[in-house]
Amino acid sequence: MRRSDLGEFEEIVLLAVAAMSPKAYAVVIAEELEKETKYPVSTGAVHAALQRLEDKGYLSSSFGEATPERGGRRKRLFTVTGYGVRILTEARAVRDNLWDRILPEVLSKIGLDLS
């Protein structure tokens, strides 16, 4: 995976979609990211990331049923594609490998030993 393929915000949006599927749409994704990160997340930023992720082939979308609370408009629901799962798996492997390499040193600096 090239670093330019998946930005940090895109990665957490992609993870949120995977965790929330099949009910993942921009508003609830933004709410979930705010809850998890403790930072404000604009729905517009989520919409833009979802579009980029779909353009890259990491997500697919479909329209749900119209709802009264949305004035009869349908929600655009997102799901992770097989390619998206592969990208997430690769990103996690890179992070895990790096954490595995530094974790013993980090823990020893604070006086912890997990062995």
mmCIF file of C-alpha atoms in Angstrom:
data_model
loop_
_atom_site.group_PDB
_atom_site.id
_atom_site.type_symbol
_atom_site.label_atom_id
_atom_site.label_comp_id
_atom_site.label_asym_id
_atom_site.label_seq_id
_atom_site.Cartn_x
_atom_site.Cartn_y
_atom_site.Cartn_z
ATOM 1 C CA MET A 1 0.000 0.000 0.000
ATOM 2 C CA ARG A 2 1.301 3.433 -0.902
ATOM 3 C CA ARG A 3 0.803 6.010 1.840
ATOM 4 C CA SER A 4 -0.958 8.317 -0.616
ATOM 5 C CA ASP A 5 -3.671 5.709 -1.162
ATOM 6 C CA LEU A 6 -5.274 6.114 2.248
ATOM 7 C CA GLY A 7 -5.069 9.191 4.441
ATOM 8 C CA GLU A 8 -5.554 9.030 8.200
ATOM 9 C CA PHE A 9 -9.054 10.561 8.091
ATOM 10 C CA GLU A 10 -10.025 8.271 5.217
ATOM 11 C CA GLU A 11 -8.792 5.296 7.200
ATOM 12 C CA ILE A 12 -10.944 6.088 10.224
ATOM 13 C CA VAL A 13 -13.958 6.793 7.995
ATOM 14 C CA LEU A 14 -13.393 3.435 6.281
ATOM 15 C CA LEU A 15 -13.097 1.733 9.679
ATOM 16 C CA ALA A 16 -16.294 3.410 10.871
ATOM 17 C CA VAL A 17 -18.156 2.204 7.784
ATOM 18 C CA ALA A 18 -16.916 -1.329 8.419
ATOM 19 C CA ALA A 19 -17.995 -1.151 12.065
ATOM 20 C CA MET A 20 -21.406 0.379 11.340
ATOM 21 C CA SER A 21 -22.406 -1.482 8.199
ATOM 22 C CA PRO A 22 -25.127 -1.904 6.958
ATOM 23 C CA LYS A 23 -26.396 1.331 8.580
ATOM 24 C CA ALA A 24 -23.401 3.525 7.731
ATOM 25 C CA TYR A 25 -24.294 6.931 6.313
ATOM 26 C CA ALA A 26 -22.552 10.292 6.604
ATOM 27 C CA VAL A 27 -24.397 11.748 9.594
ATOM 28 C CA VAL A 28 -24.030 8.719 11.867
ATOM 29 C CA ILE A 29 -20.430 8.212 10.731
ATOM 30 C CA ALA A 30 -19.611 11.808 11.739
ATOM 31 C CA GLU A 31 -21.314 11.267 15.111
ATOM 32 C CA GLU A 32 -19.403 8.024 15.688
ATOM 33 C CA LEU A 33 -16.072 9.628 14.796
ATOM 34 C CA GLU A 34 -16.756 12.534 17.158
ATOM 35 C CA LYS A 35 -17.551 10.049 19.928
ATOM 36 C CA GLU A 36 -14.413 7.995 19.271
ATOM 37 C CA THR A 37 -11.927 10.823 18.621
ATOM 38 C CA LYS A 38 -13.388 13.424 21.012
ATOM 39 C CA TYR A 39 -12.970 16.005 18.209
ATOM 40 C CA PRO A 40 -15.616 17.733 16.106
ATOM 41 C CA VAL A 41 -16.136 16.088 12.717
ATOM 42 C CA SER A 42 -18.081 17.861 10.002
ATOM 43 C CA THR A 43 -20.587 15.921 7.957
ATOM 44 C CA GLY A 44 -19.176 17.654 4.873
ATOM 45 C CA ALA A 45 -15.706 16.254 5.558
ATOM 46 C CA VAL A 46 -17.215 12.786 5.959
ATOM 47 C CA HIS A 47 -19.167 13.175 2.695
ATOM 48 C CA ALA A 48 -15.976 14.152 0.865
ATOM 49 C CA ALA A 49 -14.034 11.225 2.348
ATOM 50 C CA LEU A 50 -16.820 8.789 1.496
ATOM 51 C CA GLN A 51 -16.799 9.996 -2.101
ATOM 52 C CA ARG A 52 -12.999 9.621 -2.360
ATOM 53 C CA LEU A 53 -13.163 6.144 -0.819
ATOM 54 C CA GLU A 54 -15.902 5.094 -3.205
ATOM 55 C CA ASP A 55 -13.939 6.523 -6.165
ATOM 56 C CA LYS A 56 -10.926 4.435 -5.071
ATOM 57 C CA GLY A 57 -13.089 1.314 -4.928
ATOM 58 C CA TYR A 58 -12.851 0.849 -1.152
ATOM 59 C CA LEU A 59 -16.571 1.462 -0.598
ATOM 60 C CA SER A 60 -19.827 0.903 -2.418
ATOM 61 C CA SER A 61 -23.088 2.675 -1.741
ATOM 62 C CA SER A 62 -26.798 2.232 -2.226
ATOM 63 C CA PHE A 63 -29.876 4.176 -1.246
ATOM 64 C CA GLY A 64 -31.967 3.093 1.723
ATOM 65 C CA GLU A 65 -35.662 3.675 2.204
ATOM 66 C CA ALA A 66 -37.097 7.180 2.445
ATOM 67 C CA THR A 67 -37.712 8.283 6.027
ATOM 68 C CA PRO A 68 -40.106 10.886 7.459
ATOM 69 C CA GLU A 69 -37.364 12.444 9.620
ATOM 70 C CA ARG A 70 -35.410 13.228 6.440
ATOM 71 C CA GLY A 71 -38.398 14.801 4.707
ATOM 72 C CA GLY A 72 -38.941 11.702 2.578
ATOM 73 C CA ARG A 73 -35.343 11.668 1.325
ATOM 74 C CA ARG A 74 -33.397 8.421 1.214
ATOM 75 C CA LYS A 75 -30.105 7.838 3.040
ATOM 76 C CA ARG A 76 -27.035 6.865 1.058
ATOM 77 C CA LEU A 77 -25.711 3.780 2.845
ATOM 78 C CA PHE A 78 -22.096 2.680 2.506
ATOM 79 C CA THR A 79 -20.435 -0.732 2.781
ATOM 80 C CA VAL A 80 -16.798 -1.750 2.543
ATOM 81 C CA THR A 81 -15.805 -3.650 -0.603
ATOM 82 C CA GLY A 82 -13.438 -6.614 -0.665
ATOM 83 C CA TYR A 83 -10.741 -4.245 -1.904
ATOM 84 C CA GLY A 84 -11.488 -1.930 1.021
ATOM 85 C CA VAL A 85 -11.107 -4.813 3.469
ATOM 86 C CA ARG A 86 -7.746 -5.643 1.882
ATOM 87 C CA ILE A 87 -6.571 -2.027 2.209
ATOM 88 C CA LEU A 88 -7.647 -1.899 5.865
ATOM 89 C CA THR A 89 -5.880 -5.194 6.546
ATOM 90 C CA GLU A 90 -2.685 -3.907 4.935
ATOM 91 C CA ALA A 91 -2.861 -0.634 6.878
ATOM 92 C CA ARG A 92 -3.345 -2.522 10.135
ATOM 93 C CA ALA A 93 -0.435 -4.851 9.364
ATOM 94 C CA VAL A 94 1.883 -1.891 8.783
ATOM 95 C CA ARG A 95 0.809 -0.245 12.039
ATOM 96 C CA ASP A 96 0.990 -3.507 14.026
ATOM 97 C CA ASN A 97 4.476 -4.285 12.706
ATOM 98 C CA LEU A 98 5.737 -0.855 13.682
ATOM 99 C CA TRP A 99 4.079 -0.994 17.107
ATOM 100 C CA ASP A 100 5.564 -4.457 17.685
ATOM 101 C CA ARG A 101 9.005 -3.050 16.981
ATOM 102 C CA ILE A 102 8.722 -0.087 19.332
ATOM 103 C CA LEU A 103 6.422 -1.406 22.046
ATOM 104 C CA PRO A 104 9.095 -3.131 24.186
ATOM 105 C CA GLU A 105 11.224 0.022 24.138
ATOM 106 C CA VAL A 106 8.269 2.274 24.956
ATOM 107 C CA LEU A 107 7.164 0.016 27.795
ATOM 108 C CA SER A 108 10.665 -0.222 29.264
ATOM 109 C CA LYS A 109 10.917 3.578 29.286
ATOM 110 C CA ILE A 110 7.877 3.768 31.544
ATOM 111 C CA GLY A 111 8.939 0.780 33.648
ATOM 112 C CA LEU A 112 6.474 -1.848 32.441
ATOM 113 C CA ASP A 113 7.254 -5.402 31.369
ATOM 114 C CA LEU A 114 4.513 -7.437 29.679
ATOM 115 C CA SER A 115 6.494 -10.670 29.423
#
